[in-house]
Coordinates of C-alpha atoms and ligand atoms in Angstrom, one line a residue:
M1 CA 59.8 -64.5 1.2
P2 CA 60.7 -67.3 3.6
A3 CA 63.8 -67.2 5.7
T4 CA 66.2 -70.1 6.7
C5 CA 67.7 -70.7 10.1
V6 CA 70.7 -72.8 10.9
V7 CA 70.8 -73.8 14.5
G8 CA 73.0 -76.3 16.5
L9 CA 71.3 -79.1 18.2
Q10 CA 73.9 -80.1 20.7
W11 CA 76.1 -78.0 23.2
G12 CA 77.7 -75.8 20.4
D13 CA 80.6 -76.3 18.1
E14 CA 78.5 -78.4 15.6
A15 CA 80.5 -76.9 12.7
K16 CA 77.5 -74.6 11.8
G17 CA 79.9 -72.1 10.1
K18 CA 80.4 -74.5 7.4
I19 CA 76.7 -75.0 6.6
V20 CA 76.1 -71.3 6.8
D21 CA 79.0 -70.7 4.5
L22 CA 77.6 -73.2 2.0
L23 CA 74.2 -71.7 2.1
T24 CA 75.2 -68.0 1.9
E25 CA 75.5 -68.1 -1.9
R26 CA 71.8 -68.7 -2.1
H27 CA 71.0 -65.8 0.4
D28 CA 71.2 -62.0 0.3
I29 CA 71.5 -61.5 4.0
V30 CA 73.1 -63.5 6.9
V31 CA 72.2 -62.6 10.5
R32 CA 73.7 -63.4 13.8
Y33 CA 70.9 -62.9 16.4
Q34 CA 72.2 -63.9 19.8
G35 CA 75.5 -64.5 21.7
G36 CA 78.8 -62.7 21.2
A37 CA 82.4 -63.4 21.0
N38 CA 81.9 -66.6 23.0
A39 CA 81.1 -68.3 19.7
G40 CA 83.8 -69.7 17.4
H41 CA 83.2 -70.4 13.7
T42 CA 85.8 -72.0 11.6
V43 CA 85.5 -71.6 7.8
V44 CA 87.9 -73.2 5.4
T45 CA 87.7 -71.7 1.8
G46 CA 90.2 -71.8 -0.9
G47 CA 92.7 -73.8 1.3
E48 CA 92.6 -70.9 4.0
T49 CA 91.3 -71.3 7.4
Y50 CA 89.4 -68.5 9.0
K51 CA 88.3 -68.3 12.7
L52 CA 85.5 -66.0 13.3
S53 CA 83.7 -65.1 16.6
L54 CA 81.4 -62.2 15.9
V55 CA 81.4 -61.7 12.2
P56 CA 78.9 -63.8 10.4
S57 CA 80.3 -66.5 8.1
G58 CA 78.7 -64.8 5.1
I59 CA 81.5 -62.1 5.1
F60 CA 83.4 -64.3 2.5
R61 CA 80.9 -63.4 -0.2
P62 CA 81.1 -59.8 -0.9
E63 CA 77.5 -59.6 -2.3
V64 CA 76.1 -61.0 1.0
Q65 CA 75.0 -58.4 3.6
C66 CA 76.0 -59.6 7.1
V67 CA 74.1 -58.3 10.1
L68 CA 74.7 -58.5 13.8
A69 CA 71.1 -58.0 15.3
G70 CA 70.0 -56.5 18.5
G71 CA 70.2 -59.8 20.4
V72 CA 73.9 -60.0 20.0
V73 CA 76.2 -58.7 22.8
L74 CA 79.0 -56.9 21.2
D75 CA 82.6 -56.6 22.3
P76 CA 83.9 -53.6 20.2
A77 CA 87.5 -54.6 20.7
A78 CA 87.0 -58.1 19.7
L79 CA 84.9 -57.1 16.7
L80 CA 87.5 -54.5 15.5
E81 CA 90.3 -57.1 15.8
E82 CA 88.2 -59.5 13.8
I83 CA 87.5 -56.9 11.1
D84 CA 91.2 -55.9 10.9
A85 CA 92.4 -59.5 10.6
L86 CA 89.9 -60.2 7.8
T87 CA 90.8 -57.0 6.0
A88 CA 94.5 -57.9 6.3
R89 CA 93.8 -61.1 4.4
G90 CA 91.9 -59.4 1.7
I91 CA 88.4 -60.0 2.8
K92 CA 86.3 -56.9 2.4
V93 CA 84.5 -55.7 5.5
A94 CA 82.8 -52.4 4.7
E95 CA 79.2 -51.7 4.1
N96 CA 78.5 -55.4 3.9
L97 CA 78.6 -55.6 7.7
M98 CA 75.8 -54.1 9.5
L99 CA 75.6 -53.7 13.5
S100 CA 72.2 -53.1 15.3
D101 CA 72.1 -49.8 17.2
R102 CA 70.3 -51.9 19.9
A103 CA 73.1 -54.5 20.4
H104 CA 74.4 -54.4 24.0
V105 CA 78.0 -53.4 24.5
I106 CA 80.5 -55.4 26.6
F107 CA 82.8 -53.5 28.9
P108 CA 85.9 -54.4 30.9
W109 CA 83.8 -54.8 34.0
H110 CA 81.8 -57.6 32.3
F111 CA 84.9 -59.7 31.9
E112 CA 85.7 -59.2 35.6
E113 CA 82.3 -60.1 36.7
D114 CA 82.3 -63.2 34.4
R115 CA 85.6 -64.4 36.1
L116 CA 84.4 -63.7 39.7
L117 CA 80.9 -65.0 39.4
D118 CA 81.7 -68.3 37.6
R119 CA 83.6 -69.4 40.7
Q120 CA 80.6 -68.8 42.8
C121 CA 78.1 -70.8 40.8
T122 CA 75.6 -72.1 43.4
S123 CA 75.2 -75.5 41.7
G124 CA 78.6 -76.6 42.9
E125 CA 80.4 -77.2 39.6
A126 CA 81.6 -74.1 37.8
I127 CA 79.8 -73.2 34.5
G128 CA 83.1 -72.8 32.9
T129 CA 82.2 -69.7 30.8
T130 CA 84.4 -68.5 28.0
I131 CA 85.1 -65.3 30.2
R132 CA 84.1 -63.1 27.3
G133 CA 81.7 -61.0 29.6
I134 CA 78.6 -62.5 27.9
G135 CA 76.5 -63.4 30.9
P136 CA 77.2 -60.1 32.9
C137 CA 76.4 -58.1 29.8
Y138 CA 73.1 -59.9 29.3
C139 CA 72.5 -59.4 33.1
D140 CA 72.9 -55.6 32.6
K141 CA 70.6 -55.7 29.6
V142 CA 67.8 -57.3 31.7
G143 CA 68.7 -55.1 34.7
R144 CA 68.5 -52.0 32.4
S145 CA 70.1 -49.4 34.7
L146 CA 73.7 -50.2 33.9
A147 CA 73.4 -51.1 30.3
V148 CA 74.8 -49.5 27.3
R149 CA 73.6 -50.2 23.8
L150 CA 75.6 -49.5 20.7
G151 CA 73.3 -46.6 19.7
D152 CA 74.0 -44.8 23.1
M153 CA 77.7 -44.5 22.3
Y154 CA 76.8 -41.7 19.7
R155 CA 74.8 -39.6 22.1
A156 CA 76.0 -36.7 24.1
S157 CA 74.7 -38.5 27.2
F158 CA 77.4 -41.3 26.8
R159 CA 80.1 -39.7 28.9
G160 CA 77.6 -39.2 31.9
Q161 CA 76.3 -42.8 31.4
I162 CA 79.9 -44.2 31.6
E163 CA 80.7 -42.2 34.8
Q164 CA 77.5 -43.4 36.6
I165 CA 78.1 -47.1 35.5
V166 CA 81.8 -47.0 36.5
E167 CA 80.8 -45.8 39.9
A168 CA 78.2 -48.5 40.5
K169 CA 80.4 -51.2 38.9
S170 CA 83.5 -50.3 41.0
R171 CA 81.4 -50.8 44.2
G172 CA 80.0 -54.0 42.8
L173 CA 83.2 -55.5 41.9
A174 CA 84.7 -54.7 45.2
G175 CA 81.9 -56.7 46.8
L176 CA 82.6 -59.6 44.6
G177 CA 86.3 -59.7 45.6
G178 CA 87.8 -57.0 43.4
T179 CA 89.2 -56.8 40.0
S180 CA 92.2 -58.8 39.0
D181 CA 95.7 -57.2 38.5
G182 CA 96.0 -54.9 35.6
V183 CA 92.3 -54.1 35.1
R184 CA 91.6 -50.5 35.8
I185 CA 88.0 -49.3 35.7
D186 CA 88.6 -45.6 35.0
A187 CA 85.7 -43.7 33.6
D188 CA 87.7 -41.2 31.6
E189 CA 89.9 -43.9 30.1
I190 CA 86.9 -46.1 29.2
F191 CA 85.1 -43.1 27.8
Q192 CA 88.0 -42.3 25.5
Q193 CA 88.7 -45.9 24.5
Y194 CA 85.0 -46.6 23.7
S195 CA 84.5 -43.4 21.9
E196 CA 87.3 -44.4 19.6
Y197 CA 85.8 -47.9 19.1
A198 CA 82.4 -46.0 18.4
R199 CA 84.1 -43.8 15.7
R200 CA 85.6 -46.8 13.9
L201 CA 82.3 -48.8 14.1
K202 CA 80.0 -46.0 13.0
P203 CA 79.8 -46.8 9.3
H204 CA 78.4 -50.2 10.3
V205 CA 75.7 -49.1 12.8
A206 CA 72.1 -49.2 11.6
D207 CA 68.6 -50.0 12.6
T208 CA 68.9 -53.7 11.5
T209 CA 65.3 -54.5 12.8
A210 CA 63.8 -52.1 10.1
Y211 CA 66.3 -53.3 7.6
L212 CA 65.5 -57.0 8.1
L213 CA 61.7 -56.4 8.0
D214 CA 62.0 -54.3 4.8
A215 CA 64.2 -56.9 3.3
L216 CA 61.8 -59.7 4.0
E217 CA 58.9 -57.6 2.6
A218 CA 60.9 -57.1 -0.5
D219 CA 61.4 -60.9 -0.8
R220 CA 65.1 -60.9 -0.1
K221 CA 66.5 -64.2 1.1
V222 CA 67.5 -64.1 4.8
L223 CA 69.7 -66.7 6.6
F224 CA 69.8 -66.7 10.3
E225 CA 72.9 -68.1 11.9
G226 CA 72.6 -69.5 15.4
A227 CA 75.5 -69.5 17.6
Q228 CA 76.2 -72.1 20.4
G229 CA 73.6 -74.8 20.4
T230 CA 70.1 -75.6 21.5
L231 CA 71.2 -77.4 24.7
L232 CA 72.9 -74.2 25.9
D233 CA 69.8 -72.1 25.5
V234 CA 69.2 -70.1 28.7
D235 CA 65.6 -71.0 29.0
H236 CA 65.5 -74.4 27.5
G237 CA 69.0 -75.8 27.9
T238 CA 70.8 -77.5 30.7
F239 CA 70.3 -74.6 33.1
P240 CA 72.5 -73.2 34.8
Y241 CA 75.2 -74.9 32.5
V242 CA 74.1 -72.8 29.5
T243 CA 75.0 -69.6 27.8
S244 CA 73.0 -66.4 28.6
S245 CA 71.0 -66.1 25.5
N246 CA 68.3 -68.0 23.6
S247 CA 70.7 -70.2 21.5
S248 CA 67.9 -72.4 20.2
G249 CA 65.6 -71.7 17.2
V250 CA 63.3 -69.9 19.7
G251 CA 65.7 -66.9 19.9
V252 CA 65.7 -65.9 16.2
S253 CA 62.5 -63.7 16.7
S254 CA 63.5 -61.9 19.9
G255 CA 67.1 -61.6 18.8
S256 CA 66.5 -60.3 15.3
G257 CA 63.0 -58.6 15.5
V258 CA 61.8 -60.8 12.7
P259 CA 58.5 -62.8 13.4
G260 CA 58.5 -66.5 13.4
R261 CA 56.2 -66.7 10.7
Y262 CA 59.0 -65.7 8.2
I263 CA 61.1 -68.6 9.2
T264 CA 60.0 -71.5 7.0
R265 CA 63.1 -73.7 7.0
V266 CA 65.1 -74.7 10.0
I267 CA 68.3 -76.7 9.4
G268 CA 69.5 -78.6 12.6
V269 CA 73.3 -79.1 12.7
L270 CA 74.7 -82.0 14.7
K271 CA 78.0 -83.7 15.0
A272 CA 78.1 -87.4 14.3
Y273 CA 79.0 -87.7 18.0
A274 CA 78.7 -85.4 20.9
T275 CA 80.9 -82.8 22.6
R276 CA 80.6 -80.3 25.3
V277 CA 83.0 -77.7 26.6
G278 CA 82.7 -76.2 30.1
G279 CA 80.8 -77.7 33.0
G280 CA 77.5 -79.3 33.3
P281 CA 76.1 -82.9 32.8
F282 CA 76.8 -84.8 29.6
P283 CA 75.2 -88.3 29.9
T284 CA 77.1 -89.9 27.0
E285 CA 80.5 -88.5 27.8
Q286 CA 83.4 -90.9 27.2
D287 CA 86.2 -89.9 29.4
N288 CA 88.3 -92.8 28.1
Q289 CA 90.2 -93.9 24.9
I290 CA 87.1 -93.5 22.8
G291 CA 86.7 -89.8 23.8
Q292 CA 90.3 -89.3 23.2
H293 CA 90.2 -91.0 19.7
I294 CA 87.3 -88.6 18.9
R295 CA 89.2 -85.6 20.3
D296 CA 92.2 -86.4 18.4
R297 CA 90.6 -87.1 15.1
G298 CA 88.1 -84.2 15.3
N299 CA 90.6 -81.7 16.8
E300 CA 88.2 -81.2 19.5
Y301 CA 89.6 -78.2 21.2
G302 CA 87.7 -74.9 21.7
T303 CA 88.0 -72.3 18.8
V304 CA 87.9 -69.5 21.3
T305 CA 89.4 -70.7 24.4
R306 CA 91.4 -73.8 23.1
R307 CA 90.0 -75.9 26.0
P308 CA 89.9 -79.5 25.2
R309 CA 86.3 -80.5 24.5
R310 CA 84.6 -83.3 26.4
C311 CA 83.6 -86.0 23.7
G312 CA 81.0 -88.8 23.9
W313 CA 78.5 -90.9 21.9
F314 CA 75.7 -89.4 19.9
D315 CA 72.8 -88.7 22.3
A316 CA 69.5 -89.1 20.4
V317 CA 67.4 -88.3 23.3
A318 CA 69.1 -84.9 23.7
A319 CA 69.2 -84.3 20.0
R320 CA 65.6 -85.2 19.4
Y321 CA 64.5 -82.8 22.2
A322 CA 66.7 -80.1 20.6
A323 CA 65.4 -80.7 17.1
R324 CA 61.8 -80.4 18.3
L325 CA 62.4 -77.3 20.4
S326 CA 64.2 -75.5 17.5
G327 CA 61.5 -76.5 14.9
V328 CA 64.0 -78.3 12.8
D329 CA 62.9 -79.5 9.4
V330 CA 66.1 -81.3 8.1
L331 CA 69.4 -82.4 9.6
A332 CA 73.0 -81.7 8.7
I333 CA 75.3 -84.3 10.2
M334 CA 78.9 -83.0 10.4
L335 CA 82.2 -84.6 11.1
L336 CA 81.1 -88.0 9.9
D337 CA 84.7 -88.8 9.0
V338 CA 85.8 -88.5 12.7
P339 CA 84.2 -91.7 14.1
S340 CA 85.7 -93.8 11.2
Q341 CA 87.8 -96.7 12.3
L342 CA 86.0 -97.3 15.7
P343 CA 84.9 -100.9 15.5
E344 CA 81.5 -100.1 16.7
L345 CA 79.5 -97.0 17.6
N346 CA 77.0 -96.4 20.2
I347 CA 73.8 -94.2 20.0
C348 CA 72.0 -93.2 23.2
T349 CA 68.4 -94.0 22.4
A350 CA 66.8 -93.6 25.9
Y351 CA 67.7 -92.7 29.4
E352 CA 67.1 -94.7 32.7
L353 CA 66.0 -92.3 35.4
D354 CA 65.2 -93.6 38.9
G355 CA 64.6 -97.1 37.5
R356 CA 62.3 -95.8 34.7
R357 CA 63.1 -95.8 31.0
T358 CA 62.4 -92.5 29.3
T359 CA 62.9 -90.7 26.0
D360 CA 62.1 -87.4 27.5
F361 CA 65.0 -84.9 28.2
P362 CA 64.9 -83.9 31.9
G363 CA 64.4 -80.3 32.7
H364 CA 66.6 -80.2 35.8
V365 CA 70.3 -80.8 35.7
D366 CA 70.2 -83.0 38.9
D367 CA 68.1 -85.5 37.0
L368 CA 70.3 -85.2 33.9
R369 CA 73.2 -86.0 36.1
K370 CA 71.5 -89.2 37.3
V371 CA 70.4 -90.6 34.1
V372 CA 72.0 -93.8 32.7
P373 CA 72.2 -93.8 28.9
V374 CA 70.6 -96.8 27.1
Y375 CA 72.8 -97.6 24.2
E376 CA 72.1 -99.2 20.8
T377 CA 75.3 -100.5 19.3
L378 CA 76.0 -100.2 15.5
P379 CA 78.9 -101.6 13.5
G380 CA 81.4 -99.0 12.6
W381 CA 83.4 -98.6 9.3
Q382 CA 87.0 -98.7 8.8
E383 CA 87.3 -96.8 5.6
E384 CA 88.4 -93.2 5.4
I385 CA 85.5 -91.2 4.0
S386 CA 86.8 -87.8 3.5
D387 CA 86.9 -88.1 -0.2
V388 CA 83.3 -89.5 -0.5
R389 CA 80.9 -87.1 -2.4
R390 CA 77.7 -89.1 -2.7
M391 CA 75.5 -90.8 -0.2
D392 CA 75.5 -94.0 -2.1
D393 CA 79.4 -94.2 -2.0
L394 CA 79.5 -94.2 1.8
P395 CA 80.3 -97.5 3.5
A396 CA 77.4 -99.5 4.7
G397 CA 78.1 -98.8 8.3
A398 CA 78.1 -95.0 7.8
K399 CA 74.9 -95.2 5.8
R400 CA 73.3 -97.3 8.5
Y401 CA 74.5 -95.0 11.2
L402 CA 72.9 -91.9 9.4
D403 CA 69.7 -93.8 8.8
R404 CA 69.4 -94.5 12.5
I405 CA 69.9 -91.0 13.6
S406 CA 67.3 -89.7 11.0
Q407 CA 64.9 -92.4 12.3
L408 CA 65.4 -91.4 15.9
L409 CA 65.1 -87.7 15.3
D410 CA 62.3 -88.3 12.8
R411 CA 63.8 -85.9 10.3
P412 CA 65.7 -86.4 7.0
V413 CA 69.4 -86.1 6.8
E414 CA 70.0 -83.6 4.0
V415 CA 73.7 -82.8 4.3
V416 CA 76.6 -84.8 5.6
S417 CA 80.0 -83.3 6.0
V418 CA 83.1 -85.5 5.8
G419 CA 85.9 -82.9 6.2
P420 CA 86.3 -79.1 6.8
D421 CA 86.5 -78.0 3.1
R422 CA 83.5 -76.8 1.2
R423 CA 84.0 -79.7 -1.2
Q424 CA 83.9 -82.3 1.5
T425 CA 80.1 -82.1 1.7
I426 CA 77.4 -84.6 0.6
F427 CA 74.0 -83.6 -0.2
A428 CA 71.1 -85.8 -0.3
T429 CA 68.8 -85.6 -3.3
R430 CA 66.7 -82.9 -1.7
V431 CA 68.2 -79.3 -2.2
V432 CA 69.1 -77.5 0.9
T433 CA 67.6 -74.1 0.1
V434 CA 64.5 -72.1 0.6
Ligands
IMP1 P1 79.5 -68.2 28.2 O1 78.6 -68.2 26.9 O2 80.8 -67.7 27.9 O3 78.8 -67.6 29.3 O4 79.7 -69.7 28.7 C1 78.7 -70.5 29.2 C2 78.6 -71.9 28.8 O5 78.5 -72.1 27.3 C3 80.2 -72.6 29.0 O6 80.0 -74.0 29.3 C4 80.7 -72.4 27.6 O7 81.8 -73.4 27.5 C5 79.6 -72.7 26.8 N1 79.8 -72.0 25.4 C6 79.6 -70.5 25.1 N2 79.8 -70.4 23.8 C7 80.1 -71.5 23.2 C8 80.4 -72.0 21.9 O8 80.4 -71.2 21.0 N3 80.6 -73.4 21.8 C9 80.5 -74.3 22.8 N4 80.2 -73.9 24.1 C10 80.0 -72.6 24.3

C-alpha cells in the first residue's frame, strides 16, 4: 500500500499540521520521523486551538495510530507535559501513541550544550536554535559513546550508562564555559528522574520499525509528517543555519525505517509568502512595512519560542529546489489570506549571483547571502478571502498568484488554505489522498 508524506518546502512553520490533520481521516497511521520538541504544530479543531511539539497531529482522531519513529529525538519531560495537557482537554493519548525504542533521548546537558555552542558558531552569525537540545542530542547519536536510546532506559545497564555519561559531560561542559545557574548535572538525580519518565512512557514504547513495515505490508495507509522544512535539512538545507536532522523528504526512510519505494505521494506545503526564524540568509526577507504587514496578519511568531519570524516574499527559486529535493507531487499553499490587501505581490523567480542570473539554489550560505532576488510583480487583491471555499470564487489576483507559483514550481496546487480552521480549506478538483 502506498504511503503519503507531508513535507515543508521552506524554513519550517508552513502550517503542515493543518494538512496532516485534514489527511489523517484517510489514514490509519501518522508518523513523525525526525526532529523533536523544536517543532511546533498548531491544529484548530472544533473551535479549539492545540499547540503540539512532539505528538503527531493525528492524535485528535482516536482511530488513528500515532508513531514517533526512531529518527526523532525525544525529550521525555516535554512529551509527558504534552500528553498531560492533551489528556486534561479530553484527548485520548493511550495505546494510540507509539514511541520507537530506537529514538534518542534528550537530557539536561543537551540543553546546556545547545545554549553554549550556538554562541560559538564559526560562521559568525548565531544559528539561533530553539535551545531544545536537538543538535547536541543528534551529535551524541552520531558520536555513539554518550548516547541513550529510549530502549536503553529499560535495561539494567541504564544506571551505569548515566554515571559514565554524566562524568564525561561534566568535563565537556566545563570546557565549554560551564552550565548556567540552576542546572545540576547529578547522576543519581538524573537516573531517578529519567527512570520515572521511562516508567510513565513504557506503555507507548515499541519496535516501530517492525510495526510500520508490517502495517505497509498489510496495506494499511501511512502518513508521514515532516517537521521543520526542506531548507532546514542538515544535508541539503542552508547549512549551518539548519536543524540537525533530515527535514526534507529524503529523511523519511532513514528516520522511519520505511523504504522510499512505499512513498508514492509527497505533498509539499508552502506559505503564500516566506518566513524564517533564527539566523541564516533569507534572500527575499522584507525587514520593512511589508514584512510587518505579513507578521501582523499571519501572527508570525514562533509556536515554540514565540520569537518574531522574519517575513518576506515568496521565493520560487528556493521553493522549486525544495520541491525537487523532497520529490513533491502536489502543492498545498497555506495562509493565502495573509497577503490580501497588499497592492501588489512580488515573487522571486531568479537570483543574480556575481553578475550572473540563475535559477539554481546555491549550496553555500556565503553565495546565498550575496544573491540579489529578481522579482516578478503581480497585482494583489483587496478582498478578504477567509470565507472562500472554491478555487473559482477566489479573486482574480489570488488565482493568478497561485497559477504563477504552480507554473514556477512545475507542480499542481491541490490545496489552498485561507484560515486556520479545518473548514477554511479549498481543494482543487483532484482529491488529496493516496
Ligand atoms: P534547532 O532545530 O533547535 O537546532 O534550531 C536550528 C534552526 O532551525 C534554528 O534557526 C531554528 O529557528 C530552526 N528551527 C528548528 N525547528 C523549527 C521549526 O519547527 N520551525 C521553524 N524553524 C525551526
